[in-house]
């Protein structure tokens, strides 16, 4: 849905799945995640009568009113049918407009007005609907409200409808379906001028039409602007209406001036097609939403300001879901030819690595190189990638190995191997040796050319010069095969001593030192789809899933089948931090999850009908800290988080806690002060106060402030008297300084009952005056009896001697 700026342009609100997110425009940080809808959020609009509130509509048939500064749902209005778009008008006091499916008709939609019923409860029913327009488009950008809400415009196919509210007049305009010059007149989007009677429409052939005089059905006029070579995806007028912004598949934001094709500005190279354009209410900012799940914030002078990049929806995640051991980021296909590193905690892209290093041309049917396989070494210091050109018969393959450079904090290309296999590479894995990685690092690739290859590091020494530098490159060390069958999957055991390679219906196990074939496992019928070794206490087991619907567990010590289950497993994913293995089955259009340990065939967790879509990939991501969960059935999720990617490119996770507990305190806290003007002094004062309160909390000691400090007439006079009537600074300074001094009568060392040492008393030669200030004393200075003992009174010299003794190190005595 189209994003919305807050009234002060400091926050950006946007729909994200069934949540509404609040971003900071200045820091790009996700400040708040508002959840409560049961289905996709289809529209968000600020409440025109209270700019601190937000309306949201969803496919679950409800409209919610939020206080987005606190993230609190104020009201929920149940409409009872799917809501596909949401619009608000300042002139409509107790109503909003939504697009709903027409009852009894397929793919037909109506724009209706919903009366928001008033009531005391939080959950209300809004069943009072009145139809405004029939036969509208399902897309939110195909409806726009005109100047001061006097009329509403709808476009669909080649028809344009204008409905005038006061006159209750409906005008229809139609364009010819196909023009003689080969243009495509179909409407794609519409926007209305904020102050004049002017409608801008975008079309499938890249043209923009500006309609005027549409009050009369026959005397209407339109002018045409044309720059886009393909469909115009969205249009937006500036707040004053002097500029029109347009965007499309070219990834260029075009700004038109004075309705002239000659006067236009461009902001190119925005990364991906522009889906939506939003303007801030003060006209200072606009933002574009892109098809690759990116938000770009742009200044009014058409200069790039900031970018918020979420998980990129690539055409096909061929690399699978891989976890970067270094950053714990999720790694997969991103932009064409790029590898994206996606942070789950912040829901933002960390960085994008250009693997193919060639210009991608956006043209259908063109055969271009793409990234198909990715693997990390155990410590994340090496990255292996495979790219191939989209040829079916004779693919062009390239294997690249990248080394992580600490100086640049990025991966640098080390070795490029052309045609590592004669046919498609089916799988790839590093030998996971933990700390011994650099000494015994091995990469294995399997291919449809019926072999698997072992790649090792070779040190090349430059013979010239005394101080010859040693550089490392990779080369093939061993080639293995089995009865000329295609090699499909490979994985190493936890200790790295064994390599399992599947050849169609057979799993072979090899010694990773001598490369001797140790044993083979076969469970016909069906080719092996996935294989993995057990871990920790279950490291003696090997698990395999066949495409004929069997899950098999083999014992490596007895070389026999331990158990098998009749399940159509499409995803098999072991947890790197425990013995658990997650298996996802797909049967009769339903994805189910089974979590088990290989040493027993009975699953410890079963979740039927996990989601409606087919799950293609899964990954366990280690948590920074083990999660505490009260439920025993979720104990297997303590140390790792399980993520799924569906065939509709949705990333999902199993949650052990409700939404409110999952959010971090930083995303919960959106201070009310942030809505007030910020001055440098208030920032400094706020920071000082936070630090002071943190220090007090950390010390956990009783702090008693001096009475003069709490209520000093001189300080009050200084801070509360208007500046223009204050006397000179030279007159005020002595009074102010004297008010901060602590009089000797208030406390002395002899009257101290209980003394607490502060960190500032680290030097041995502290003066008596300094100690009077830095030591914290209890207010009650009378002698206190503790457990029948009287506290001793020490002289100042004795106290000084005692502190010296306290600071001496006696730890050497423990050796005796």
mmCIF file of N, CA and C in Angstrom, residues 478 497 510-518:
data_model
loop_
_atom_site.group_PDB
_atom_site.id
_atom_site.type_symbol
_atom_site.label_atom_id
_atom_site.label_comp_id
_atom_site.label_asym_id
_atom_site.label_seq_id
_atom_site.Cartn_x
_atom_site.Cartn_y
_atom_site.Cartn_z
ATOM 1 N N UNK A 478 40.429 -33.639 -6.033
ATOM 2 C CA UNK A 478 39.921 -34.998 -6.209
ATOM 3 C C UNK A 478 38.597 -34.949 -6.967
ATOM 4 N N UNK A 497 34.888 -35.662 9.167
ATOM 5 C CA UNK A 497 35.615 -36.873 8.759
ATOM 6 C C UNK A 497 34.935 -37.600 7.606
ATOM 7 N N UNK A 510 31.958 -41.126 2.024
ATOM 8 C CA UNK A 510 33.380 -41.129 1.688
ATOM 9 C C UNK A 510 34.199 -40.643 2.869
ATOM 10 N N UNK A 511 35.427 -41.207 2.987
ATOM 11 C CA UNK A 511 36.400 -40.726 3.979
ATOM 12 C C UNK A 511 37.012 -39.433 3.439
ATOM 13 N N UNK A 512 36.927 -38.323 4.217
ATOM 14 C CA UNK A 512 37.366 -37.019 3.698
ATOM 15 C C UNK A 512 38.880 -36.827 3.738
ATOM 16 N N UNK A 513 39.624 -37.820 4.237
ATOM 17 C CA UNK A 513 41.098 -37.724 4.231
ATOM 18 C C UNK A 513 41.670 -38.522 3.063
ATOM 19 N N UNK A 514 41.232 -39.769 2.932
ATOM 20 C CA UNK A 514 41.779 -40.640 1.874
ATOM 21 C C UNK A 514 40.905 -40.668 0.632
ATOM 22 N N UNK A 515 39.650 -40.184 0.746
ATOM 23 C CA UNK A 515 38.645 -40.219 -0.329
ATOM 24 C C UNK A 515 38.323 -41.652 -0.765
ATOM 25 N N UNK A 516 38.345 -42.555 0.227
ATOM 26 C CA UNK A 516 37.882 -43.928 -0.023
ATOM 27 C C UNK A 516 36.367 -43.980 0.168
ATOM 28 N N UNK A 517 35.683 -44.764 -0.660
ATOM 29 C CA UNK A 517 34.251 -44.984 -0.514
ATOM 30 C C UNK A 517 34.033 -45.960 0.643
ATOM 31 N N UNK A 518 33.351 -45.506 1.715
ATOM 32 C CA UNK A 518 33.190 -46.320 2.906
ATOM 33 C C UNK A 518 31.948 -47.218 2.827
#
